[in-house]
Coordinates of C-alpha atoms in Angstrom, one line a residue:
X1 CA 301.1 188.2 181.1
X2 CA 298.5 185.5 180.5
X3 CA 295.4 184.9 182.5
X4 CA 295.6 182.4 184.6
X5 CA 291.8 180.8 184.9
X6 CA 291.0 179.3 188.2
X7 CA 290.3 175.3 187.9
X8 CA 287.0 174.4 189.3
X9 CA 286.0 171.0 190.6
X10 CA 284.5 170.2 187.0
X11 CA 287.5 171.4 185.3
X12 CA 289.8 169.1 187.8
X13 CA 287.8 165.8 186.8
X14 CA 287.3 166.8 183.7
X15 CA 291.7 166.9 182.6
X16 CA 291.9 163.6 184.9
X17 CA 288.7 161.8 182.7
X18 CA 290.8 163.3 179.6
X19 CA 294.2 161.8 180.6
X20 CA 292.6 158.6 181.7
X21 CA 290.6 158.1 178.0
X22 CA 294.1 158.8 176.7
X23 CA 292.4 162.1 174.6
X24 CA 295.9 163.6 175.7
X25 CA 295.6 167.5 176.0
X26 CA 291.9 167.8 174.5
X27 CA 289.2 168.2 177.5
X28 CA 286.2 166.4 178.0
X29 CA 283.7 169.7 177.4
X30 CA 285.7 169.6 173.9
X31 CA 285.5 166.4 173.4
X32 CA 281.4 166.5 174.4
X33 CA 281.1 169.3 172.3
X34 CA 283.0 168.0 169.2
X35 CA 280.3 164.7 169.7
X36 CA 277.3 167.4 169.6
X37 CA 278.2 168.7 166.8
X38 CA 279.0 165.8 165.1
X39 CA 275.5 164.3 165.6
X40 CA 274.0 168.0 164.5
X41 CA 275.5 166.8 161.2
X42 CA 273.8 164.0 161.2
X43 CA 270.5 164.6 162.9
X44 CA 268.6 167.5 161.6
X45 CA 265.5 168.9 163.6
X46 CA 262.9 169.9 160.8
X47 CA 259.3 170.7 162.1
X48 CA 258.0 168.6 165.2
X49 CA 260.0 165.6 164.0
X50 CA 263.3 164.4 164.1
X51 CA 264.7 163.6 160.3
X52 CA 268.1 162.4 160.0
X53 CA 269.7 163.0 156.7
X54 CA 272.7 161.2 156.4
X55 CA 271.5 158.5 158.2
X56 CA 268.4 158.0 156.2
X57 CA 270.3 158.3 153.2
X58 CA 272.9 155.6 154.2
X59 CA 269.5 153.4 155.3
X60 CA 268.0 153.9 151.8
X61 CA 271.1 153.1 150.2
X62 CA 271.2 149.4 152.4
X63 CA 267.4 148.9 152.0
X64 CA 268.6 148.6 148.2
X65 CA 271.1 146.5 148.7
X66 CA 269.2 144.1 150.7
X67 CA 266.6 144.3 147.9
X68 CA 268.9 143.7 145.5
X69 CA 270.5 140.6 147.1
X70 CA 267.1 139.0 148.0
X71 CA 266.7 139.4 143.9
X72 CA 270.1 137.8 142.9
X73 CA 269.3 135.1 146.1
X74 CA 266.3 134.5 143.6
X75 CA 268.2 133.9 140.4
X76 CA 270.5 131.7 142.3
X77 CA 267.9 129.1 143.6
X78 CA 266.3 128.9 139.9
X79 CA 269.7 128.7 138.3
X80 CA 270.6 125.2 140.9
X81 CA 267.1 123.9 140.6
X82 CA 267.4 124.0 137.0
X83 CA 271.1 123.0 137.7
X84 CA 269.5 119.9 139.4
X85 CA 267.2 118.8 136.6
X86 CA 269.6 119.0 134.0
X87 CA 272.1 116.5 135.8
X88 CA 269.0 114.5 136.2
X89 CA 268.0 114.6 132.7
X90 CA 271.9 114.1 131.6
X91 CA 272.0 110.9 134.0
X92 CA 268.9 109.4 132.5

């Protein structure tokens, strides 16, 4: 025979919270739980700090893009100002 485990209150609105987010069969404490460990991942506790490593990694990586399109945003306004005076020079 299997045990049979006795549903407590917390168990109860736990399966109904589950059924009403439409997470089917998985509970709410797993669903919690798969979250925690999930931001474990992502957030690492080193010394008295919180570092993140994926996160910082993925901010680094966008810090140079943004870099990188404030440089090409550079090139672009010389290349119509120069544009600009050409088309003045060719209409004089």
């Amino acid at each position: 025979m299997q045990k049979i485990k006795p549903l407590n209150e917390q168990a109860i609105q736990s399966r109904f919270f589950s059924a009403g987010a439409g997470l089917g069969t998985a509970s709410l404490p797993a669903f919690i739980s798969s979250l925690l460990e999930r931001e474990k991942k992502l957030y690492k506790e080193q010394g008295r700090g919180r570092s993140s490593t994926e996160v910082n990694i993925l901010l680094e990586k966008i810090r140079g893009a943004n870099k990188r399109i404030e440089s090409l945003q550079q090139y672009k306004d010389e290349y119509l100002q120069k544009e600009r005076d050409r088309s003045k020079i060719v209409l004089a």
